[in-house]
PDB file of C-alpha atoms in Angstrom:
ATOM      1  CA  MET A   1     -13.818  99.209-106.445  1.00  0.00           C
ATOM      2  CA  THR A   2     -11.333  99.131-103.992  1.00  0.00           C
ATOM      3  CA  ASP A   3     -10.912  95.406-103.196  1.00  0.00           C
ATOM      4  CA  THR A   4      -9.664  93.474-105.660  1.00  0.00           C
ATOM      5  CA  PRO A   5     -11.914  89.713-105.516  1.00  0.00           C
ATOM      6  CA  THR A   6      -9.921  86.549-104.588  1.00  0.00           C
ATOM      7  CA  CYS A   7     -11.637  83.466-103.881  1.00  0.00           C
ATOM      8  CA  ASP A   8     -10.516  81.606-100.927  1.00  0.00           C
ATOM      9  CA  ALA A   9     -10.194  78.152 -99.953  1.00  0.00           C
ATOM     10  CA  PRO A  10     -13.970  76.101 -99.479  1.00  0.00           C
ATOM     11  CA  GLU A  11     -13.871  76.474 -95.711  1.00  0.00           C
ATOM     12  CA  THR A  12     -14.234  80.389 -95.888  1.00  0.00           C
ATOM     13  CA  ALA A  13     -17.249  80.168 -97.880  1.00  0.00           C
ATOM     14  CA  PRO A  14     -19.702  82.558 -96.703  1.00  0.00           C
ATOM     15  CA  LEU A  15     -22.503  80.685 -95.034  1.00  0.00           C
ATOM     16  CA  LEU A  16     -25.815  80.976 -96.525  1.00  0.00           C
ATOM     17  CA  ASP A  17     -27.156  82.102 -93.154  1.00  0.00           C
ATOM     18  CA  ARG A  18     -30.907  81.918 -94.313  1.00  0.00           C
ATOM     19  CA  ARG A  19     -33.442  79.882 -95.637  1.00  0.00           C
ATOM     20  CA  PHE A  20     -36.358  80.201 -98.182  1.00  0.00           C
ATOM     21  CA  ALA A  21     -38.903  77.684 -98.907  1.00  0.00           C
ATOM     22  CA  TRP A  22     -40.491  77.191-101.366  1.00  0.00           C
ATOM     23  CA  ARG A  23     -42.849  73.857-102.624  1.00  0.00           C
ATOM     24  CA  GLY A  24     -40.900  72.110-100.789  1.00  0.00           C
ATOM     25  CA  ARG A  25     -37.462  72.867-101.423  1.00  0.00           C
ATOM     26  CA  GLU A  26     -34.956  75.166 -98.999  1.00  0.00           C
ATOM     27  CA  VAL A  27     -33.084  77.674-100.926  1.00  0.00           C
ATOM     28  CA  ALA A  28     -29.766  78.840 -98.746  1.00  0.00           C
ATOM     29  CA  TRP A  29     -29.290  82.359 -99.233  1.00  0.00           C
ATOM     30  CA  THR A  30     -27.658  85.366 -97.854  1.00  0.00           C
ATOM     31  CA  ALA A  31     -27.067  89.395 -97.677  1.00  0.00           C
ATOM     32  CA  PHE A  32     -25.079  92.022 -96.454  1.00  0.00           C
ATOM     33  CA  GLY A  33     -24.374  95.252 -97.360  1.00  0.00           C
ATOM     34  CA  SER A  34     -25.742  98.540 -97.866  1.00  0.00           C
ATOM     35  CA  GLY A  35     -27.459 100.212-100.453  1.00  0.00           C
ATOM     36  CA  PRO A  36     -29.495  99.138-103.695  1.00  0.00           C
ATOM     37  CA  PRO A  37     -30.363  95.496-104.063  1.00  0.00           C
ATOM     38  CA  LEU A  38     -27.625  93.644-106.251  1.00  0.00           C
ATOM     39  CA  VAL A  39     -28.739  89.836-106.784  1.00  0.00           C
ATOM     40  CA  PHE A  40     -25.868  87.068-108.089  1.00  0.00           C
ATOM     41  CA  CYS A  41     -26.688  84.115-109.637  1.00  0.00           C
ATOM     42  CA  HIS A  42     -24.879  81.298-110.472  1.00  0.00           C
ATOM     43  CA  GLY A  43     -24.893  78.160-113.129  1.00  0.00           C
ATOM     44  CA  THR A  44     -24.181  75.202-113.561  1.00  0.00           C
ATOM     45  CA  PRO A  45     -22.421  73.004-111.755  1.00  0.00           C
ATOM     46  CA  TRP A  46     -21.529  76.215-109.720  1.00  0.00           C
ATOM     47  CA  SER A  47     -22.789  77.665-106.688  1.00  0.00           C
ATOM     48  CA  SER A  48     -22.489  81.065-104.598  1.00  0.00           C
ATOM     49  CA  TRP A  49     -19.406  80.753-103.675  1.00  0.00           C
ATOM     50  CA  LEU A  50     -18.359  81.448-107.365  1.00  0.00           C
ATOM     51  CA  TRP A  51     -19.782  84.965-106.929  1.00  0.00           C
ATOM     52  CA  GLU A  52     -18.850  85.662-103.084  1.00  0.00           C
ATOM     53  CA  PRO A  53     -15.946  87.649-104.250  1.00  0.00           C
ATOM     54  CA  TYR A  54     -18.025  90.281-106.324  1.00  0.00           C
ATOM     55  CA  ALA A  55     -20.225  90.113-103.573  1.00  0.00           C
ATOM     56  CA  ARG A  56     -18.144  91.342-101.044  1.00  0.00           C
ATOM     57  CA  ALA A  57     -16.381  93.545-102.889  1.00  0.00           C
ATOM     58  CA  LEU A  58     -19.429  95.532-103.848  1.00  0.00           C
ATOM     59  CA  ALA A  59     -20.784  95.534-100.753  1.00  0.00           C
ATOM     60  CA  GLY A  60     -20.464  98.994 -99.813  1.00  0.00           C
ATOM     61  CA  GLY A  61     -22.401 100.451-102.058  1.00  0.00           C
ATOM     62  CA  PHE A  62     -25.166  97.976-102.069  1.00  0.00           C
ATOM     63  CA  THR A  63     -26.967  95.097-100.275  1.00  0.00           C
ATOM     64  CA  VAL A  64     -25.842  92.306-102.082  1.00  0.00           C
ATOM     65  CA  HIS A  65     -27.560  88.785-102.203  1.00  0.00           C
ATOM     66  CA  LEU A  66     -26.251  85.656-102.816  1.00  0.00           C
ATOM     67  CA  TRP A  67     -28.129  82.409-103.277  1.00  0.00           C
ATOM     68  CA  ASP A  68     -28.036  78.568-103.970  1.00  0.00           C
ATOM     69  CA  MET A  69     -30.369  77.054-106.182  1.00  0.00           C
ATOM     70  CA  PRO A  70     -32.434  74.049-105.613  1.00  0.00           C
ATOM     71  CA  GLY A  71     -30.065  70.985-106.175  1.00  0.00           C
ATOM     72  CA  TYR A  72     -27.248  73.072-106.187  1.00  0.00           C
ATOM     73  CA  GLY A  73     -24.675  74.428-103.570  1.00  0.00           C
ATOM     74  CA  ALA A  74     -26.328  74.477 -99.546  1.00  0.00           C
ATOM     75  CA  SER A  75     -29.486  74.144-100.868  1.00  0.00           C
ATOM     76  CA  SER A  76     -31.405  71.399-100.880  1.00  0.00           C
ATOM     77  CA  LYS A  77     -31.028  68.042-103.123  1.00  0.00           C
ATOM     78  CA  ASP A  78     -34.229  66.391-102.660  1.00  0.00           C
ATOM     79  CA  PRO A  79     -34.138  63.441-105.859  1.00  0.00           C
ATOM     80  CA  ALA A  80     -37.597  63.898-105.958  1.00  0.00           C
ATOM     81  CA  HIS A  81     -37.902  67.761-106.586  1.00  0.00           C
ATOM     82  CA  ASP A  82     -37.138  69.241-110.259  1.00  0.00           C
ATOM     83  CA  VAL A  83     -34.011  71.374-111.115  1.00  0.00           C
ATOM     84  CA  ASP A  84     -34.797  72.217-114.558  1.00  0.00           C
ATOM     85  CA  LEU A  85     -34.342  75.878-115.904  1.00  0.00           C
ATOM     86  CA  GLY A  86     -38.332  76.234-115.710  1.00  0.00           C
ATOM     87  CA  THR A  87     -38.432  75.689-112.186  1.00  0.00           C
ATOM     88  CA  GLN A  88     -35.564  77.602-111.491  1.00  0.00           C
ATOM     89  CA  GLY A  89     -36.798  80.977-113.016  1.00  0.00           C
ATOM     90  CA  GLU A  90     -40.457  80.626-111.532  1.00  0.00           C
ATOM     91  CA  LEU A  91     -38.387  80.363-107.945  1.00  0.00           C
ATOM     92  CA  PHE A  92     -36.328  83.037-108.420  1.00  0.00           C
ATOM     93  CA  ALA A  93     -39.189  85.025-109.217  1.00  0.00           C
ATOM     94  CA  ASP A  94     -40.786  84.235-106.631  1.00  0.00           C
ATOM     95  CA  LEU A  95     -37.648  84.415-103.988  1.00  0.00           C
ATOM     96  CA  LEU A  96     -37.567  88.107-104.897  1.00  0.00           C
ATOM     97  CA  GLU A  97     -40.997  88.689-103.905  1.00  0.00           C
ATOM     98  CA  HIS A  98     -39.673  87.409-100.647  1.00  0.00           C
ATOM     99  CA  TRP A  99     -36.339  90.098-100.189  1.00  0.00           C
ATOM    100  CA  ARG A 100     -38.413  92.232-102.146  1.00  0.00           C
ATOM    101  CA  PRO A 101     -40.184  94.001 -98.913  1.00  0.00           C
ATOM    102  CA  ALA A 102     -36.801  94.182 -96.964  1.00  0.00           C
ATOM    103  CA  TRP A 103     -35.654  96.228 -99.670  1.00  0.00           C
ATOM    104  CA  ALA A 104     -38.034  99.487 -98.657  1.00  0.00           C
ATOM    105  CA  THR A 105     -35.756 101.230 -96.956  1.00  0.00           C
ATOM    106  CA  THR A 106     -31.980 100.260 -99.158  1.00  0.00           C
ATOM    107  CA  GLY A 107     -32.264 102.464-101.887  1.00  0.00           C
ATOM    108  CA  PRO A 108     -34.271 104.402-104.824  1.00  0.00           C
ATOM    109  CA  THR A 109     -36.889 102.897-107.237  1.00  0.00           C
ATOM    110  CA  GLY A 110     -36.160 101.447-110.226  1.00  0.00           C
ATOM    111  CA  PRO A 111     -32.706 102.288-112.684  1.00  0.00           C
ATOM    112  CA  ASP A 112     -34.221 106.386-112.696  1.00  0.00           C
ATOM    113  CA  GLY A 113     -33.494 106.854-108.854  1.00  0.00           C
ATOM    114  CA  GLU A 114     -36.989 108.294-108.260  1.00  0.00           C
ATOM    115  CA  GLY A 115     -38.909 106.586-105.225  1.00  0.00           C
ATOM    116  CA  ASP A 116     -41.471 107.756-102.639  1.00  0.00           C
ATOM    117  CA  GLY A 117     -39.564 106.626-100.287  1.00  0.00           C
ATOM    118  CA  GLY A 118     -41.333 103.536 -99.486  1.00  0.00           C
ATOM    119  CA  THR A 119     -41.603 101.535-102.031  1.00  0.00           C
ATOM    120  CA  PRO A 120     -39.126  99.312-102.601  1.00  0.00           C
ATOM    121  CA  PRO A 121     -36.228  99.890-105.908  1.00  0.00           C
ATOM    122  CA  LEU A 122     -35.880  96.937-108.250  1.00  0.00           C
ATOM    123  CA  PRO A 123     -32.486  94.820-107.898  1.00  0.00           C
ATOM    124  CA  HIS A 124     -29.884  94.906-110.186  1.00  0.00           C
ATOM    125  CA  VAL A 125     -28.994  91.084-111.270  1.00  0.00           C
ATOM    126  CA  VAL A 126     -25.813  90.051-111.875  1.00  0.00           C
ATOM    127  CA  ALA A 127     -25.578  85.987-113.850  1.00  0.00           C
ATOM    128  CA  HIS A 128     -24.090  83.350-115.047  1.00  0.00           C
ATOM    129  CA  ASP A 129     -24.350  80.929-117.369  1.00  0.00           C
ATOM    130  CA  PHE A 130     -27.398  78.811-116.563  1.00  0.00           C
ATOM    131  CA  GLY A 131     -28.154  81.523-114.375  1.00  0.00           C
ATOM    132  CA  GLY A 132     -28.752  83.692-117.291  1.00  0.00           C
ATOM    133  CA  ALA A 133     -31.356  81.363-118.430  1.00  0.00           C
ATOM    134  CA  VAL A 134     -32.914  81.429-115.126  1.00  0.00           C
ATOM    135  CA  SER A 135     -33.440  85.210-114.507  1.00  0.00           C
ATOM    136  CA  LEU A 136     -34.188  85.831-117.773  1.00  0.00           C
ATOM    137  CA  ARG A 137     -37.162  83.765-117.560  1.00  0.00           C
ATOM    138  CA  ALA A 138     -38.347  85.267-114.329  1.00  0.00           C
ATOM    139  CA  ALA A 139     -38.672  88.395-116.304  1.00  0.00           C
ATOM    140  CA  VAL A 140     -40.517  87.481-119.677  1.00  0.00           C
ATOM    141  CA  LEU A 141     -42.227  84.695-118.093  1.00  0.00           C
ATOM    142  CA  HIS A 142     -42.951  85.422-113.930  1.00  0.00           C
ATOM    143  CA  GLY A 143     -42.808  89.065-114.493  1.00  0.00           C
ATOM    144  CA  ALA A 144     -39.827  90.046-112.170  1.00  0.00           C
ATOM    145  CA  ARG A 145     -38.240  93.497-113.199  1.00  0.00           C
ATOM    146  CA  TYR A 146     -34.792  94.727-112.567  1.00  0.00           C
ATOM    147  CA  ALA A 147     -32.969  97.929-112.156  1.00  0.00           C
ATOM    148  CA  SER A 148     -30.514  96.178-114.591  1.00  0.00           C
ATOM    149  CA  LEU A 149     -28.986  92.842-115.782  1.00  0.00           C
ATOM    150  CA  CYS A 150     -25.746  91.703-116.480  1.00  0.00           C
ATOM    151  CA  LEU A 151     -25.365  88.461-118.409  1.00  0.00           C
ATOM    152  CA  VAL A 152     -21.954  86.796-117.802  1.00  0.00           C
ATOM    153  CA  ASP A 153     -21.575  83.918-120.386  1.00  0.00           C
ATOM    154  CA  VAL A 154     -24.763  82.491-119.685  1.00  0.00           C
ATOM    155  CA  VAL A 155     -27.033  79.841-121.709  1.00  0.00           C
ATOM    156  CA  ALA A 156     -29.648  81.845-122.934  1.00  0.00           C
ATOM    157  CA  LEU A 157     -29.667  81.022-126.446  1.00  0.00           C
ATOM    158  CA  ARG A 158     -29.662  77.409-128.579  1.00  0.00           C
ATOM    159  CA  PRO A 159     -27.587  75.106-129.109  1.00  0.00           C
ATOM    160  CA  TRP A 160     -25.554  74.419-125.146  1.00  0.00           C
ATOM    161  CA  GLY A 161     -24.066  72.340-123.745  1.00  0.00           C
ATOM    162  CA  SER A 162     -20.695  70.543-124.464  1.00  0.00           C
ATOM    163  CA  PRO A 163     -19.979  67.025-125.976  1.00  0.00           C
ATOM    164  CA  TYR A 164     -19.524  65.820-122.342  1.00  0.00           C
ATOM    165  CA  PHE A 165     -22.563  67.483-121.002  1.00  0.00           C
ATOM    166  CA  ALA A 166     -24.626  66.355-124.097  1.00  0.00           C
ATOM    167  CA  LEU A 167     -23.014  62.432-123.259  1.00  0.00           C
ATOM    168  CA  VAL A 168     -24.314  63.021-119.731  1.00  0.00           C
ATOM    169  CA  ARG A 169     -27.573  64.209-120.435  1.00  0.00           C
ATOM    170  CA  GLU A 170     -28.378  60.808-122.323  1.00  0.00           C
ATOM    171  CA  HIS A 171     -27.015  58.597-119.712  1.00  0.00           C
ATOM    172  CA  ALA A 172     -27.020  59.975-116.647  1.00  0.00           C
ATOM    173  CA  ASP A 173     -28.340  56.690-114.614  1.00  0.00           C
ATOM    174  CA  VAL A 174     -24.741  55.110-115.634  1.00  0.00           C
ATOM    175  CA  PHE A 175     -22.674  57.891-115.006  1.00  0.00           C
ATOM    176  CA  ALA A 176     -24.178  58.190-111.233  1.00  0.00           C
ATOM    177  CA  ALA A 177     -23.526  55.016-110.525  1.00  0.00           C
ATOM    178  CA  THR A 178     -20.006  55.144-111.073  1.00  0.00           C
ATOM    179  CA  PRO A 179     -17.697  54.931-108.240  1.00  0.00           C
ATOM    180  CA  ALA A 180     -17.159  57.624-105.890  1.00  0.00           C
ATOM    181  CA  ALA A 181     -13.551  57.661-107.084  1.00  0.00           C
ATOM    182  CA  VAL A 182     -14.184  57.943-110.928  1.00  0.00           C
ATOM    183  CA  HIS A 183     -16.871  60.309-110.263  1.00  0.00           C
ATOM    184  CA  ARG A 184     -14.519  62.931-108.636  1.00  0.00           C
ATOM    185  CA  GLY A 185     -11.821  62.676-111.171  1.00  0.00           C
ATOM    186  CA  ALA A 186     -14.557  62.763-114.235  1.00  0.00           C
ATOM    187  CA  LEU A 187     -16.045  65.999-112.570  1.00  0.00           C
ATOM    188  CA  GLU A 188     -12.689  67.491-112.281  1.00  0.00           C
ATOM    189  CA  ALA A 189     -11.831  66.912-115.571  1.00  0.00           C
ATOM    190  CA  TYR A 190     -15.115  68.504-116.883  1.00  0.00           C
ATOM    191  CA  VAL A 191     -14.566  71.163-114.590  1.00  0.00           C
ATOM    192  CA  ARG A 192     -11.153  72.289-115.655  1.00  0.00           C
ATOM    193  CA  THR A 193     -11.928  72.634-119.266  1.00  0.00           C
ATOM    194  CA  ALA A 194     -14.582  75.551-118.096  1.00  0.00           C
ATOM    195  CA  ALA A 195     -11.198  77.599-117.351  1.00  0.00           C
ATOM    196  CA  HIS A 196      -8.574  79.305-119.844  1.00  0.00           C
ATOM    197  CA  ARG A 197      -6.404  79.417-117.285  1.00  0.00           C
ATOM    198  CA  PRO A 198      -4.509  76.205-115.192  1.00  0.00           C
ATOM    199  CA  LEU A 199      -7.409  76.297-112.223  1.00  0.00           C
ATOM    200  CA  ARG A 200      -5.047  76.740-108.447  1.00  0.00           C
ATOM    201  CA  GLU A 201      -5.826  73.004-106.636  1.00  0.00           C
ATOM    202  CA  GLU A 202      -8.135  74.997-103.916  1.00  0.00           C
ATOM    203  CA  HIS A 203     -10.334  76.736-106.295  1.00  0.00           C
ATOM    204  CA  LEU A 204     -10.789  73.341-108.386  1.00  0.00           C
ATOM    205  CA  ALA A 205     -11.858  72.128-104.526  1.00  0.00           C
ATOM    206  CA  ALA A 206     -14.521  74.330-103.969  1.00  0.00           C
ATOM    207  CA  LEU A 207     -16.085  74.117-107.202  1.00  0.00           C
ATOM    208  CA  VAL A 208     -16.446  70.414-106.971  1.00  0.00           C
ATOM    209  CA  ALA A 209     -16.848  70.413-103.328  1.00  0.00           C
ATOM    210  CA  PRO A 210     -21.426  70.070-103.604  1.00  0.00           C
ATOM    211  CA  TRP A 211     -21.260  67.523-105.930  1.00  0.00           C
ATOM    212  CA  THR A 212     -19.382  65.046-103.951  1.00  0.00           C
ATOM    213  CA  GLY A 213     -20.271  62.110-101.426  1.00  0.00           C
ATOM    214  CA  GLU A 214     -23.637  60.041-102.223  1.00  0.00           C
ATOM    215  CA  ALA A 215     -25.981  63.179-102.488  1.00  0.00           C
ATOM    216  CA  GLY A 216     -23.707  65.665-103.798  1.00  0.00           C
ATOM    217  CA  GLN A 217     -23.027  63.331-106.895  1.00  0.00           C
ATOM    218  CA  ALA A 218     -26.614  61.968-107.674  1.00  0.00           C
ATOM    219  CA  ALA A 219     -27.673  65.638-107.743  1.00  0.00           C
ATOM    220  CA  PHE A 220     -24.506  66.513-110.001  1.00  0.00           C
ATOM    221  CA  TYR A 221     -25.608  64.229-112.758  1.00  0.00           C
ATOM    222  CA  ARG A 222     -29.890  64.757-111.913  1.00  0.00           C
ATOM    223  CA  GLN A 223     -29.224  68.253-112.813  1.00  0.00           C
ATOM    224  CA  ILE A 224     -27.584  67.682-116.214  1.00  0.00           C
ATOM    225  CA  ALA A 225     -30.472  65.046-116.829  1.00  0.00           C
ATOM    226  CA  GLN A 226     -33.068  67.667-116.482  1.00  0.00           C
ATOM    227  CA  ALA A 227     -31.239  70.464-118.760  1.00  0.00           C
ATOM    228  CA  ASP A 228     -33.567  70.809-121.965  1.00  0.00           C
ATOM    229  CA  GLU A 229     -33.173  73.776-124.753  1.00  0.00           C
ATOM    230  CA  ARG A 230     -36.882  73.690-124.618  1.00  0.00           C
ATOM    231  CA  TYR A 231     -36.054  76.495-122.238  1.00  0.00           C
ATOM    232  CA  THR A 232     -34.364  78.528-123.854  1.00  0.00           C
ATOM    233  CA  ALA A 233     -36.231  77.719-127.119  1.00  0.00           C
ATOM    234  CA  GLU A 234     -39.875  78.909-125.391  1.00  0.00           C
ATOM    235  CA  LEU A 235     -37.263  81.907-123.792  1.00  0.00           C
ATOM    236  CA  GLU A 236     -35.482  83.009-126.751  1.00  0.00           C
ATOM    237  CA  PRO A 237     -38.469  84.651-128.971  1.00  0.00           C
ATOM    238  CA  LEU A 238     -39.764  86.718-126.193  1.00  0.00           C
ATOM    239  CA  LEU A 239     -36.180  88.539-125.537  1.00  0.00           C
ATOM    240  CA  GLY A 240     -37.154  91.560-127.268  1.00  0.00           C
ATOM    241  CA  ASP A 241     -39.901  91.901-124.649  1.00  0.00           C
ATOM    242  CA  LEU A 242     -37.549  92.840-121.839  1.00  0.00           C
ATOM    243  CA  ASP A 243     -37.533  96.296-120.865  1.00  0.00           C
ATOM    244  CA  VAL A 244     -34.471  96.642-118.809  1.00  0.00           C
ATOM    245  CA  PRO A 245     -31.208  97.875-119.568  1.00  0.00           C
ATOM    246  CA  VAL A 246     -28.563  94.985-120.076  1.00  0.00           C
ATOM    247  CA  ARG A 247     -24.801  94.512-120.692  1.00  0.00           C
ATOM    248  CA  VAL A 248     -23.197  91.352-122.243  1.00  0.00           C
ATOM    249  CA  LEU A 249     -19.959  90.033-121.055  1.00  0.00           C
ATOM    250  CA  TRP A 250     -18.318  87.144-121.881  1.00  0.00           C
ATOM    251  CA  GLY A 251     -14.550  85.755-122.250  1.00  0.00           C
ATOM    252  CA  GLU A 252     -12.838  85.676-125.305  1.00  0.00           C
ATOM    253  CA  GLU A 253     -11.721  82.118-125.079  1.00  0.00           C
ATOM    254  CA  ASP A 254     -15.219  80.675-123.317  1.00  0.00           C
ATOM    255  CA  ALA A 255     -15.248  76.758-124.477  1.00  0.00           C
ATOM    256  CA  TRP A 256     -17.986  75.932-122.858  1.00  0.00           C
ATOM    257  CA  ILE A 257     -20.359  78.979-124.867  1.00  0.00           C
ATOM    258  CA  PRO A 258     -18.580  80.526-128.271  1.00  0.00           C
ATOM    259  CA  PRO A 259     -18.268  84.133-127.867  1.00  0.00           C
ATOM    260  CA  ASP A 260     -20.560  84.876-130.560  1.00  0.00           C
ATOM    261  CA  ARG A 261     -23.909  83.974-128.779  1.00  0.00           C
ATOM    262  CA  ALA A 262     -22.509  87.319-127.231  1.00  0.00           C
ATOM    263  CA  ARG A 263     -23.501  88.791-129.863  1.00  0.00           C
ATOM    264  CA  ARG A 264     -26.376  87.128-130.983  1.00  0.00           C
ATOM    265  CA  LEU A 265     -28.047  87.286-127.353  1.00  0.00           C
ATOM    266  CA  ALA A 266     -27.173  91.224-127.291  1.00  0.00           C
ATOM    267  CA  GLU A 267     -29.022  91.185-130.562  1.00  0.00           C
ATOM    268  CA  ALA A 268     -32.779  89.634-129.235  1.00  0.00           C
ATOM    269  CA  LEU A 269     -32.361  92.439-126.975  1.00  0.00           C
ATOM    270  CA  PRO A 270     -33.781  95.626-127.215  1.00  0.00           C
ATOM    271  CA  ASP A 271     -31.271  97.146-124.946  1.00  0.00           C
ATOM    272  CA  ALA A 272     -27.698  95.938-124.738  1.00  0.00           C
ATOM    273  CA  ASP A 273     -24.746  96.428-125.166  1.00  0.00           C
ATOM    274  CA  VAL A 274     -21.138  93.496-125.624  1.00  0.00           C
ATOM    275  CA  ARG A 275     -18.222  93.637-123.873  1.00  0.00           C
ATOM    276  CA  LEU A 276     -15.655  90.474-124.572  1.00  0.00           C
ATOM    277  CA  LEU A 277     -13.011  89.952-121.879  1.00  0.00           C
ATOM    278  CA  PRO A 278      -9.484  88.960-123.242  1.00  0.00           C
ATOM    279  CA  GLY A 279      -8.094  85.629-121.629  1.00  0.00           C
ATOM    280  CA  ALA A 280     -10.801  84.666-119.880  1.00  0.00           C
ATOM    281  CA  GLY A 281     -12.706  81.073-120.559  1.00  0.00           C
ATOM    282  CA  HIS A 282     -16.072  80.403-119.588  1.00  0.00           C
ATOM    283  CA  LEU A 283     -15.303  80.602-115.572  1.00  0.00           C
ATOM    284  CA  VAL A 284     -13.843  84.391-116.431  1.00  0.00           C
ATOM    285  CA  GLN A 285     -14.548  84.671-112.177  1.00  0.00           C
ATOM    286  CA  LEU A 286     -11.281  83.049-111.828  1.00  0.00           C
ATOM    287  CA  ASP A 287      -9.564  83.576-114.935  1.00  0.00           C
ATOM    288  CA  GLU A 288      -9.945  87.303-115.229  1.00  0.00           C
ATOM    289  CA  PRO A 289     -11.096  88.228-111.537  1.00  0.00           C
ATOM    290  CA  VAL A 290      -9.877  92.484-111.853  1.00  0.00           C
ATOM    291  CA  ALA A 291     -10.946  92.865-115.459  1.00  0.00           C
ATOM    292  CA  LEU A 292     -14.575  91.380-114.641  1.00  0.00           C
ATOM    293  CA  ALA A 293     -14.430  93.235-111.309  1.00  0.00           C
ATOM    294  CA  VAL A 294     -13.772  96.498-113.414  1.00  0.00           C
ATOM    295  CA  GLU A 295     -16.624  95.909-115.297  1.00  0.00           C
ATOM    296  CA  LEU A 296     -19.141  95.066-112.889  1.00  0.00           C
ATOM    297  CA  GLN A 297     -17.991  98.737-111.392  1.00  0.00           C
ATOM    298  CA  ARG A 298     -18.686 100.027-114.333  1.00  0.00           C
ATOM    299  CA  TRP A 299     -21.897  98.798-114.770  1.00  0.00           C
ATOM    300  CA  LEU A 300     -23.409  99.292-112.004  1.00  0.00           C
ATOM    301  CA  SER A 301     -22.134 103.109-111.784  1.00  0.00           C
ATOM    302  CA  ALA A 302     -23.878 103.292-114.820  1.00  0.00           C
ATOM    303  CA  THR A 303     -27.334 102.019-114.381  1.00  0.00           C
ATOM    304  CA  ARG A 304     -27.537 102.235-110.444  1.00  0.00           C
TER     305      ARG A 304
END
């Protein structure tokens, strides 16, 4: 990797200039670069902004894809639309199928490097937080296939959710009605706890921006209200069926999802190993960007 990822202020975040229509929702996405497909999946309460520097750094060797889940970032936030993990996993499988025809000329088929010149290659997937459960559900429940899967501080095994997260989930309507200034203060305090190192103000602004304003505030509490461990309970017994090489990366100082989940998750998967990143919390992308970039480059080079 020739570039060190750096997260810019929100005004320089990538334009998700394309839209995928799915059951009344609009999924904002973009793709750039050249080579085999590489898809980044964000978590909650994040967006594709968190992965943008890594996508740009890897675009020289991959066709990278960034997207925002419905209810998040630049995608639609219709109050009538479910945004739970079950919905997102099914959507992701369909989104991959939507992208698949364009991959026919981007690289070899699958992780073994063989192809027939016309069959689209399998994508490499990198997922963080809720994106882990989304990508895993897409694979084991909806037939999505990957060349490799890198899981970074992911939601996959019970229990999950901070005490604040649980409190909000139980009283989402009350929190959604709080004044905008109170909401923003609580939101910023909550987001700060995801990082092990102090967040730069411009990074904090970029992370909370999608959740401000009337629609953003309502969407923030709606996605927490619909977070349910039954979606990972359904997933857990199926993890042994996942036929893909997996690298589990975890911040050693993750206060949201303790590092012991990394080892448990790797043990539940048939072809997985673990790397812990010292000095990183749940927001490993911002805590230890160089270490994460090196790990991603090594993993993708080994599985390409």
